[in-house]
Amino acid sequence: MERKTWTFSVWFLLGFLGFVVFVDGVNLWPMPMSLSHGVQSLYLSKDFGLSMKGSAYKDPSNILKDGFLRVLEIVKAAHVVDGLVTGSNAVLQGLNVVVFSLDDELQFGIDESYKLSIPATGNPIYAHLEAHTVYGALHGLQTFSQLCHFNFTTRIIEVHLLPWIIVDQPRFSYRGLLIDTSRHYQPLPMIKNVIDAMTYTKLNVLHWHIVDTQSFPLEIPSYPKLWNGAYSLSERYTMADAVEIVQYAQRRGVNILAEIDVPGHAFSWGIGYPSLWPSVDCQQPLDVSNEFTFKVIDGILSDFSKVFKFKFVHLGGDEVNTSCWTTTPHVKKWLRKQGLNETQAYEYFVLRAQKIALAHGYEIVNWEETFNTFGDKLSPKTVVHNWLGGGVAQKAVAAGLRCIVSNQDKWYLDHLDATWQGFYMNEPLTNITDPKQQKLLIGGEVCTWGEHIDGSDLEQTIWPRAAAAAERLWTSFEKLAKDPRQATGRLDHFRCLLNQRGVAAAPLAGPGRVAPEGPGSCYQQ
């Protein structure tokens, strides 16, 4: 009882003072590649502004300006900043950003590095941010936002532990999060909320698993009856909606990886076009013997190419039960005529879909079953998406193919027994020691499969466990905590920061999607 009273009193006092203190004083997430700091503090000027003096990039689309304004809003955390700033020497007047590249096209492998320096003295005092691309600058802005704190006593934004020098860059180019809009429809505001939260953790790919067995919610202009497979008339996305999501994400440095999962997981396709089914009684996988099947895939990817500008498209290829092909008379006859057994027909389907995607300018991501079954036949432009077993990533890169890791025992967010500690300690490069092969492991992805997830529980299922994986994917291996207990304080702090920014991140204590056990400070849950 005495210990609880002491703890409450200390946390109450710290809350009254207006900030939270941890032992090392650094609560950045994900941890930067290198940093140094001092012990001084500055107020943020009420006229704190953005300057681009010396920058080659002129921000023609206002990507940087809008990112700066968003950061100012999240720094305020909806508080009224009405305190009086006194003493000009204690005021941080603004942020000067220098971006060296004129190009603001977002694509895989762009330079996302940045250098952030905030001096403690000067007249006037300005923070400085340098980056090769505007998207590196956006990451620097997010780091800056975590250095700012609202002081409840002075009612002014403060920056502590000055001077700061932070040099940072990502460990992996691909840092993904999957959402599933087939098992449950996700409204557009929820998808945008997820994208915003991704930027706070420096994740940079939203894998949009758009369609599956259960529903086909996306408009496909080339084949307009496909979205007859949506759950309802209101649970749909127009192509204009898709454009909006892509542009919203792009302005925040997030790519959209669109997926159509073929040939399996495709019952919903046949609601609008029943001829895509092998038969009315045996509806999936898609009919491999029907040329119309591949015309539809070509139409979808043609429409995709006008909207989804990321260099990759995901073609699925997982969990294909070929029994419909061998029990449906006309398909069985076609197989016999082509001299194919069901495994060979699966290979034929995947490779033909790959050729269609390549013709539309895409490189391909396929789930690992395709590699496990006929890996040597896949296009060299294939990325193997590991989700089932250990050792697959090692085999894929040894075969010269790129790979993404999403092993389900560690990085599936819908597995509510999977703890944040497991997310944090999951190492994508396990048993991959050859430097050339390590470069082929382009990153990883946490997956939010939607069977039990809709708009009511999406965010607390994702966060903060996805943030634990985000540090694994961003932070250099040398800077990662070797024991998750060493990262608990920082992640606790970041989880509370997410809450303050309006993100429904669940407590750290316990697995998955849990509620607080009882009354208490956010920082102790």
Coordinates of C-alpha atoms in Angstrom, one line a residue:
M1 CA 0.0 0.0 0.0
E2 CA 2.8 2.4 0.8
R3 CA 4.6 1.7 -2.5
K4 CA 1.4 2.4 -4.4
T5 CA 0.8 5.7 -2.6
W6 CA 4.4 6.8 -3.3
T7 CA 4.1 5.9 -6.9
F8 CA 0.8 7.8 -7.3
S9 CA 2.3 10.8 -5.6
V10 CA 5.4 11.0 -7.8
W11 CA 3.4 10.6 -11.0
F12 CA 0.8 13.2 -9.8
L13 CA 3.7 15.6 -9.1
L14 CA 5.3 15.1 -12.5
G15 CA 2.0 15.5 -14.2
F16 CA 1.5 18.7 -12.3
L17 CA 4.9 20.0 -13.5
G18 CA 3.8 19.3 -17.0
F19 CA 6.2 16.7 -18.3
V20 CA 7.3 13.1 -17.7
V21 CA 10.9 12.2 -16.9
F22 CA 12.6 8.9 -17.7
V23 CA 16.1 8.0 -16.5
D24 CA 18.0 8.8 -19.7
G25 CA 15.7 11.6 -20.7
V26 CA 15.3 10.4 -24.3
N27 CA 11.9 9.2 -25.4
L28 CA 12.2 9.0 -29.1
W29 CA 10.5 6.2 -31.1
P30 CA 11.9 4.8 -33.3
M31 CA 15.4 5.4 -31.9
P32 CA 17.5 7.4 -34.4
M33 CA 20.8 6.1 -35.8
S34 CA 22.8 8.5 -33.8
L35 CA 22.1 11.4 -31.4
S36 CA 23.6 13.7 -28.9
H37 CA 21.9 16.2 -26.5
G38 CA 22.4 18.6 -23.7
V39 CA 20.4 19.7 -20.7
Q40 CA 18.9 23.1 -21.7
S41 CA 15.4 24.1 -22.7
L42 CA 13.8 26.6 -25.0
Y43 CA 10.3 27.8 -25.6
L44 CA 8.7 27.5 -29.0
S45 CA 7.9 30.9 -30.4
K46 CA 4.2 31.6 -31.0
D47 CA 5.2 32.6 -34.5
F48 CA 7.3 29.4 -34.9
G49 CA 7.6 29.1 -38.7
L50 CA 9.1 27.2 -41.6
S51 CA 12.0 28.5 -43.6
M52 CA 13.6 26.9 -46.7
K53 CA 16.6 29.2 -47.0
G54 CA 19.3 27.4 -49.0
S55 CA 17.1 24.6 -50.1
A56 CA 17.2 23.4 -53.7
Y57 CA 13.7 22.0 -53.3
K58 CA 11.0 24.6 -53.6
D59 CA 8.0 22.5 -52.4
P60 CA 5.8 23.0 -55.5
S61 CA 3.1 20.8 -54.1
N62 CA 3.3 22.1 -50.5
I63 CA 4.2 18.6 -49.2
L64 CA 6.7 20.1 -46.8
K65 CA 4.6 23.0 -45.8
D66 CA 1.6 20.8 -45.1
G67 CA 3.8 18.3 -43.2
F68 CA 5.1 21.2 -41.0
L69 CA 1.6 22.4 -40.2
R70 CA 0.5 18.9 -39.3
V71 CA 3.5 18.7 -36.9
L72 CA 2.5 22.0 -35.2
E73 CA -1.0 20.6 -34.6
I74 CA 0.1 17.3 -33.1
V75 CA 2.7 19.1 -30.9
K76 CA -0.1 21.2 -29.5
A77 CA -2.1 18.0 -28.9
A78 CA -5.3 20.1 -28.9
H79 CA -4.1 22.3 -26.0
V80 CA -4.6 26.0 -26.0
V81 CA -1.1 27.5 -26.1
D82 CA -1.8 30.8 -24.4
G83 CA 1.2 31.3 -22.1
L84 CA 3.5 34.4 -22.4
V85 CA 6.9 33.9 -23.9
T86 CA 9.5 36.1 -22.1
G87 CA 13.2 36.5 -22.8
S88 CA 14.1 36.4 -26.5
N89 CA 17.3 34.4 -25.8
A90 CA 15.1 31.4 -24.6
V91 CA 12.9 31.3 -27.7
L92 CA 13.2 28.9 -30.7
Q93 CA 12.1 31.1 -33.5
G94 CA 11.6 28.6 -36.3
L95 CA 12.9 25.6 -38.4
N96 CA 15.0 26.0 -41.5
V97 CA 14.7 23.0 -43.8
V98 CA 17.2 22.3 -46.6
V99 CA 16.2 19.6 -49.1
F100 CA 18.8 18.8 -51.8
S101 CA 16.7 16.9 -54.4
L102 CA 14.3 18.7 -56.6
D103 CA 12.3 15.5 -57.2
D104 CA 9.3 14.8 -54.9
E105 CA 8.2 11.5 -56.6
L106 CA 7.6 8.9 -53.9
Q107 CA 8.9 5.5 -54.8
F108 CA 10.6 2.5 -53.3
G109 CA 14.2 3.0 -52.3
I110 CA 14.2 6.8 -52.1
D111 CA 16.6 8.4 -49.7
E112 CA 14.8 8.8 -46.4
S113 CA 17.8 10.1 -44.3
Y114 CA 17.9 13.4 -42.5
K115 CA 19.9 15.4 -40.0
L116 CA 18.2 17.5 -37.3
S117 CA 20.1 20.0 -35.2
I118 CA 18.6 22.3 -32.5
P119 CA 21.0 24.7 -30.9
A120 CA 20.6 26.0 -27.3
T121 CA 21.9 29.5 -28.0
G122 CA 22.0 32.1 -30.8
N123 CA 20.4 35.3 -31.8
P124 CA 17.9 34.5 -33.1
I125 CA 17.8 30.7 -32.5
Y126 CA 16.7 28.4 -35.3
A127 CA 16.5 24.6 -35.6
H128 CA 18.0 23.1 -38.8
L129 CA 16.8 20.1 -40.8
E130 CA 18.7 18.7 -43.8
A131 CA 17.5 15.9 -46.0
H132 CA 18.2 14.6 -49.5
T133 CA 14.5 14.3 -50.3
V134 CA 11.3 15.9 -49.0
Y135 CA 10.3 12.5 -47.5
G136 CA 13.5 12.4 -45.4
A137 CA 12.5 15.9 -44.2
L138 CA 9.1 14.6 -43.2
H139 CA 10.7 11.9 -41.1
G140 CA 12.8 14.7 -39.5
L141 CA 9.7 16.7 -38.7
Q142 CA 8.2 13.7 -37.0
T143 CA 11.3 13.3 -34.8
F144 CA 11.2 17.0 -34.0
S145 CA 7.6 16.7 -32.9
Q146 CA 8.6 14.1 -30.3
L147 CA 11.1 16.6 -28.8
C148 CA 8.4 19.2 -28.1
H149 CA 6.3 19.2 -25.0
F150 CA 3.3 21.2 -23.7
N151 CA 4.1 22.6 -20.3
F152 CA 0.9 22.8 -18.2
T153 CA 2.4 25.4 -15.9
T154 CA 3.6 27.9 -18.4
R155 CA 1.1 26.8 -21.1
I156 CA 3.8 27.1 -23.7
I157 CA 5.5 24.4 -26.0
E158 CA 9.0 23.6 -24.8
V159 CA 11.9 21.7 -26.3
H160 CA 14.1 20.0 -23.7
L161 CA 17.6 18.6 -23.6
L162 CA 19.2 21.1 -26.0
P163 CA 21.4 21.2 -27.9
W164 CA 20.3 18.2 -30.1
I165 CA 22.1 16.7 -33.0
I166 CA 20.3 13.7 -34.6
V167 CA 21.5 11.9 -37.7
D168 CA 19.1 9.2 -38.9
Q169 CA 18.3 6.9 -41.8
P170 CA 16.2 3.7 -42.1
R171 CA 17.6 0.2 -41.8
F172 CA 15.2 -1.3 -44.4
S173 CA 13.6 0.4 -47.4
Y174 CA 10.3 -1.5 -47.0
R175 CA 8.5 -1.0 -43.7
G176 CA 4.9 -2.2 -44.1
L177 CA 1.5 -2.5 -42.5
L178 CA -1.3 -4.6 -44.0
I179 CA -5.0 -3.8 -43.6
D180 CA -7.8 -6.0 -44.9
T181 CA -10.9 -4.4 -46.3
S182 CA -12.5 -7.6 -47.5
R183 CA -13.3 -9.4 -44.3
H184 CA -14.6 -6.1 -42.8
Y185 CA -15.0 -2.8 -44.7
Q186 CA -12.9 0.0 -43.3
P187 CA -14.3 3.5 -43.8
L188 CA -12.0 6.0 -45.6
P189 CA -11.5 8.1 -42.4
M190 CA -10.2 5.0 -40.6
I191 CA -7.7 4.2 -43.4
K192 CA -6.5 7.8 -43.3
N193 CA -6.1 7.6 -39.5
V194 CA -3.9 4.5 -39.9
I195 CA -1.8 6.3 -42.5
D196 CA -1.3 9.3 -40.1
A197 CA -0.3 6.9 -37.3
M198 CA 2.1 5.1 -39.6
T199 CA 4.0 8.4 -40.2
Y200 CA 4.5 8.8 -36.5
T201 CA 6.4 5.5 -36.5
K202 CA 8.1 6.0 -39.8
L203 CA 6.4 3.0 -41.5
N204 CA 6.2 3.7 -45.2
V205 CA 4.1 1.1 -47.0
L206 CA 0.4 0.5 -46.5
H207 CA -0.4 -2.9 -48.0
W208 CA -4.0 -2.6 -49.0
H209 CA -5.5 -6.2 -49.1
I210 CA -8.5 -4.8 -50.9
V211 CA -10.5 -7.9 -52.0
D212 CA -10.9 -11.5 -50.9
T213 CA -13.3 -14.4 -50.7
Q214 CA -15.8 -12.4 -48.6
S215 CA -16.2 -9.2 -50.5
F216 CA -15.0 -7.1 -53.5
P217 CA -15.5 -3.5 -52.4
L218 CA -13.5 -1.6 -55.1
E219 CA -14.8 -0.2 -58.3
I220 CA -13.1 -1.6 -61.4
P221 CA -14.1 0.6 -64.4
S222 CA -13.0 -2.0 -66.9
Y223 CA -15.3 -4.6 -65.2
P224 CA -18.0 -2.7 -63.3
K225 CA -19.9 -5.7 -62.0
L226 CA -17.0 -6.8 -59.9
W227 CA -18.0 -4.7 -57.0
N228 CA -21.4 -6.4 -57.0
G229 CA -19.4 -8.6 -54.6
A230 CA -19.3 -5.9 -52.0
Y231 CA -21.1 -6.5 -48.7
S232 CA -23.6 -3.7 -49.4
L233 CA -24.1 -0.6 -51.6
S234 CA -22.5 1.6 -48.9
E235 CA -19.5 -0.6 -48.2
R236 CA -17.6 0.3 -51.4
Y237 CA -14.7 2.3 -52.6
T238 CA -14.9 4.3 -55.9
M239 CA -11.7 4.7 -58.0
A240 CA -11.8 8.3 -56.9
D241 CA -11.7 7.1 -53.3
A242 CA -8.6 5.0 -54.2
V243 CA -7.0 8.1 -55.8
E244 CA -7.7 10.0 -52.6
I245 CA -6.1 7.4 -50.4
V246 CA -3.0 7.1 -52.7
Q247 CA -2.6 10.9 -52.8
Y248 CA -3.2 11.3 -49.0
A249 CA -0.6 8.7 -48.3
Q250 CA 1.9 10.0 -50.8
R251 CA 1.9 13.4 -49.3
R252 CA 2.9 11.8 -46.0
G253 CA 5.7 9.6 -47.5
V254 CA 3.6 6.4 -47.5
N255 CA 3.3 4.1 -50.5
I256 CA 0.2 2.1 -51.2
L257 CA 0.7 -1.6 -52.2
A258 CA -2.5 -2.8 -53.7
E259 CA -3.3 -6.5 -53.7
I260 CA -5.6 -8.8 -55.7
D261 CA -5.2 -12.3 -54.4
V262 CA -5.3 -14.8 -57.3
P263 CA -6.2 -17.5 -58.1
G264 CA -7.6 -18.4 -54.7
H265 CA -9.5 -16.2 -52.2
A266 CA -11.7 -15.0 -55.1
F267 CA -15.3 -16.2 -54.5
S268 CA -16.5 -12.5 -54.5
W269 CA -15.3 -12.0 -58.0
G270 CA -18.0 -14.3 -59.3
I271 CA -21.0 -12.5 -57.8
G272 CA -20.8 -10.0 -60.7
Y273 CA -19.2 -12.4 -63.2
P274 CA -20.2 -16.0 -62.5
S275 CA -18.2 -17.3 -65.4
L276 CA -15.1 -16.6 -63.4
W277 CA -16.1 -19.6 -61.1
P278 CA -15.2 -23.1 -62.3
S279 CA -18.9 -23.8 -61.6
V280 CA -21.8 -22.5 -59.6
D281 CA -21.2 -25.3 -57.1
C282 CA -17.4 -25.0 -57.0
Q283 CA -16.5 -21.3 -57.0
Q284 CA -12.8 -21.0 -56.3
P285 CA -10.0 -20.8 -57.3
L286 CA -10.7 -18.7 -60.4
D287 CA -11.3 -20.7 -63.5
V288 CA -7.8 -21.4 -65.0
S289 CA -9.3 -22.7 -68.2
N290 CA -11.3 -19.6 -69.1
E291 CA -9.6 -16.8 -71.1
F292 CA -12.1 -14.3 -69.6
T293 CA -10.4 -14.9 -66.2
F294 CA -7.1 -13.4 -67.5
K295 CA -8.9 -10.6 -69.4
V296 CA -10.4 -9.5 -66.1
I297 CA -7.1 -9.7 -64.3
D298 CA -5.6 -7.6 -67.2
G299 CA -8.5 -5.1 -66.8
I300 CA -8.0 -4.8 -63.1
L301 CA -4.2 -4.2 -63.4
S302 CA -4.8 -1.8 -66.2
D303 CA -7.1 0.3 -64.0
F304 CA -4.7 -0.2 -61.0
S305 CA -1.8 1.2 -63.1
K306 CA -3.7 4.5 -63.4
V307 CA -4.1 4.9 -59.7
F308 CA -1.6 2.8 -57.7
K309 CA 1.8 4.2 -58.7
F310 CA 4.0 2.2 -56.3
K311 CA 6.4 0.0 -58.3
F312 CA 5.0 -3.2 -56.8
V313 CA 1.6 -4.9 -57.0
H314 CA 0.7 -7.8 -54.8
L315 CA -0.8 -10.8 -56.7
G316 CA -1.3 -13.1 -53.7
G317 CA -1.1 -16.7 -54.7
D318 CA -1.5 -18.3 -51.3
E319 CA -3.7 -21.1 -50.0
V320 CA -4.8 -22.3 -53.4
N321 CA -7.0 -25.4 -53.1
T322 CA -7.1 -26.7 -56.7
S323 CA -9.8 -29.4 -56.2
C324 CA -12.4 -27.4 -58.1
W325 CA -10.2 -27.6 -61.2
T326 CA -10.0 -31.4 -61.0
T327 CA -13.7 -32.0 -60.2
T328 CA -15.2 -29.6 -62.7
P329 CA -15.7 -31.4 -66.1
H330 CA -14.8 -28.5 -68.5
V331 CA -11.7 -27.5 -66.4
K332 CA -10.6 -31.1 -66.1
K333 CA -10.9 -31.5 -69.8
W334 CA -8.8 -28.4 -70.4
L335 CA -6.1 -29.6 -68.0
R336 CA -6.0 -32.9 -69.9
K337 CA -5.7 -31.1 -73.2
Q338 CA -2.9 -28.8 -72.0
G339 CA -1.1 -31.7 -70.4
L340 CA -1.2 -30.1 -66.9
N341 CA -1.8 -31.6 -63.5
E342 CA -3.3 -29.3 -60.9
T343 CA 0.1 -28.2 -59.5
Q344 CA 1.3 -27.3 -62.9
A345 CA -2.0 -25.4 -63.5
Y346 CA -1.4 -23.4 -60.4
E347 CA 2.1 -22.5 -61.7
Y348 CA 0.6 -21.6 -65.1
F349 CA -1.9 -19.3 -63.5
V350 CA 0.5 -17.5 -61.2
L351 CA 3.1 -17.0 -64.0
R352 CA 0.5 -15.8 -66.5
A353 CA -0.8 -13.2 -63.9
Q354 CA 2.8 -12.1 -63.3
K355 CA 3.3 -11.5 -67.1
I356 CA 0.2 -9.4 -67.1
A357 CA 1.4 -7.3 -64.2
L358 CA 4.9 -6.9 -65.8
A359 CA 3.2 -5.7 -69.0
H360 CA 1.6 -2.9 -66.9
G361 CA 4.9 -1.8 -65.5
Y362 CA 4.7 -3.5 -62.1
E363 CA 7.1 -5.7 -60.3
I364 CA 5.4 -8.4 -58.3
V365 CA 4.9 -9.5 -54.7
N366 CA 3.6 -13.1 -54.2
W367 CA 3.0 -15.0 -51.0
E368 CA 5.6 -17.6 -50.2
E369 CA 3.5 -20.6 -51.4
T370 CA 4.4 -19.7 -55.0
F371 CA 8.1 -19.8 -54.1
N372 CA 7.8 -23.0 -52.1
T373 CA 6.1 -24.7 -55.1
F374 CA 7.9 -23.4 -58.1
G375 CA 10.4 -20.8 -57.0
D376 CA 12.8 -21.3 -59.9
K377 CA 10.1 -20.4 -62.4
L378 CA 9.1 -17.0 -60.8
S379 CA 10.0 -13.8 -62.6
P380 CA 13.3 -12.4 -61.3
K381 CA 11.2 -9.3 -60.5
T382 CA 9.3 -11.2 -57.8
V383 CA 9.4 -10.3 -54.1
V384 CA 8.7 -13.4 -52.0
H385 CA 6.3 -12.5 -49.1
N386 CA 7.2 -14.8 -46.2
W387 CA 4.4 -15.6 -43.8
L388 CA 4.3 -19.3 -43.0
G389 CA 7.6 -20.8 -42.0
G390 CA 11.0 -20.0 -40.7
G391 CA 13.9 -20.3 -43.2
V392 CA 11.9 -19.2 -46.2
A393 CA 13.4 -15.8 -46.3
Q394 CA 16.9 -17.4 -46.2
K395 CA 16.1 -19.7 -49.1
A396 CA 14.5 -16.9 -51.2
V397 CA 17.4 -14.5 -51.0
A398 CA 19.8 -17.4 -51.6
A399 CA 17.9 -18.0 -54.8
G400 CA 18.5 -14.4 -55.8
L401 CA 14.9 -13.1 -55.1
R402 CA 14.0 -10.2 -52.9
C403 CA 11.9 -11.0 -49.8
I404 CA 9.6 -9.4 -47.2
V405 CA 9.2 -10.9 -43.8
S406 CA 5.7 -11.2 -42.1
N407 CA 6.1 -14.4 -40.2
Q408 CA 2.7 -15.1 -38.7
D409 CA 3.9 -16.3 -35.3
K410 CA 5.5 -12.9 -34.6
W411 CA 4.1 -10.2 -36.9
Y412 CA 0.4 -11.0 -37.3
L413 CA -1.5 -8.3 -35.4
D414 CA -4.8 -10.2 -35.5
H415 CA -3.0 -12.9 -33.4
L416 CA -4.1 -11.3 -30.1
D417 CA -1.7 -13.6 -28.1
A418 CA 1.3 -12.1 -29.9
T419 CA 3.0 -9.7 -27.5
W420 CA 4.8 -6.4 -28.4
Q421 CA 8.0 -8.0 -27.0
G422 CA 7.7 -10.7 -29.7
F423 CA 7.1 -8.0 -32.4
Y424 CA 10.2 -6.1 -31.2
M425 CA 12.5 -9.1 -31.1
N426 CA 11.6 -10.5 -34.5
E427 CA 14.7 -10.2 -36.6
P428 CA 14.2 -10.2 -40.4
L429 CA 17.8 -11.1 -41.1
T430 CA 17.9 -14.3 -39.0
N431 CA 20.4 -16.7 -40.4
I432 CA 21.1 -14.4 -43.4
T433 CA 24.8 -13.5 -43.1
D434 CA 26.0 -12.9 -46.7
P435 CA 25.9 -9.1 -47.3
K436 CA 24.6 -9.5 -50.9
Q437 CA 21.8 -11.7 -49.7
Q438 CA 21.0 -9.3 -46.8
K439 CA 20.4 -6.5 -49.4
L440 CA 17.8 -8.7 -51.0
L441 CA 15.8 -8.8 -47.7
I442 CA 14.1 -5.5 -48.4
G443 CA 12.2 -5.3 -45.2
G444 CA 9.1 -6.5 -43.3
E445 CA 5.5 -6.0 -42.7
V446 CA 3.0 -6.4 -39.9
C447 CA -0.4 -7.7 -40.9
T448 CA -3.9 -6.8 -39.6
W449 CA -6.1 -9.5 -41.1
G450 CA -9.7 -8.4 -40.7
E451 CA -11.9 -11.4 -39.7
H452 CA -12.4 -9.8 -36.3
I453 CA -11.4 -6.3 -37.0
D454 CA -13.5 -3.4 -38.2
G455 CA -13.6 0.4 -37.5
S456 CA -14.4 -0.2 -33.9
D457 CA -11.2 -2.0 -32.9
L458 CA -8.7 -1.4 -35.8
E459 CA -6.4 1.1 -34.1
Q460 CA -6.1 -0.7 -30.7
T461 CA -5.3 -4.0 -32.6
I462 CA -2.5 -2.3 -34.6
W463 CA -1.0 0.0 -31.9
P464 CA 1.4 -0.1 -30.1
R465 CA 2.6 -3.5 -31.3
A466 CA 3.1 -2.3 -34.9
A467 CA 5.3 0.5 -33.4
A468 CA 7.5 -2.2 -31.8
A469 CA 8.1 -3.8 -35.3
A470 CA 8.6 -0.3 -36.8
E471 CA 11.7 0.3 -34.6
R472 CA 13.0 -3.1 -35.6
L473 CA 12.6 -2.0 -39.3
W474 CA 13.9 1.5 -38.9
T475 CA 16.6 1.6 -36.3
S476 CA 20.1 0.3 -37.0
F477 CA 20.8 -3.2 -35.6
E478 CA 23.5 -1.8 -33.3
K479 CA 21.0 0.7 -31.7
L480 CA 18.2 -1.8 -31.1
A481 CA 17.5 -2.9 -27.6
K482 CA 18.9 -6.4 -27.0
D483 CA 16.2 -7.0 -24.4
P484 CA 12.7 -5.6 -24.9
R485 CA 12.7 -4.5 -21.2
Q486 CA 15.3 -1.9 -22.2
A487 CA 12.7 -0.4 -24.6
T488 CA 9.7 -0.6 -22.4
G489 CA 9.9 2.9 -21.0
R490 CA 10.2 4.5 -24.4
L491 CA 7.4 2.5 -25.9
D492 CA 5.2 3.3 -22.9
H493 CA 5.8 6.9 -23.5
F494 CA 5.2 6.6 -27.2
R495 CA 2.0 4.7 -26.7
C496 CA 0.7 7.5 -24.5
L497 CA 1.9 10.0 -27.1
L498 CA -0.3 8.1 -29.7
N499 CA -3.3 8.4 -27.4
Q500 CA -2.6 12.2 -27.0
R501 CA -2.6 12.5 -30.8
G502 CA -6.0 10.7 -31.0
V503 CA -4.8 7.2 -31.9
A504 CA -6.5 4.5 -29.9
A505 CA -3.3 2.6 -29.0
A506 CA -3.9 -0.2 -26.4
P507 CA -1.9 -0.6 -23.2
L508 CA 1.4 -2.4 -23.3
A509 CA 0.6 -4.7 -20.4
G510 CA -0.8 -7.9 -21.8
P511 CA -1.0 -9.3 -25.3
G512 CA -2.9 -7.9 -28.3
R513 CA -6.0 -5.8 -27.9
V514 CA -6.4 -5.3 -24.2
A515 CA -8.0 -2.7 -22.0
P516 CA -6.5 -1.0 -18.9
E517 CA -6.6 -3.2 -15.8
G518 CA -7.8 -0.4 -13.6
P519 CA -7.3 3.3 -12.7
G520 CA -3.8 4.6 -13.2
S521 CA -1.5 6.7 -15.3
C522 CA -1.2 6.0 -19.0
Y523 CA 2.6 5.7 -18.5
Q524 CA 2.1 2.7 -16.2
Q525 CA -0.1 0.6 -18.4

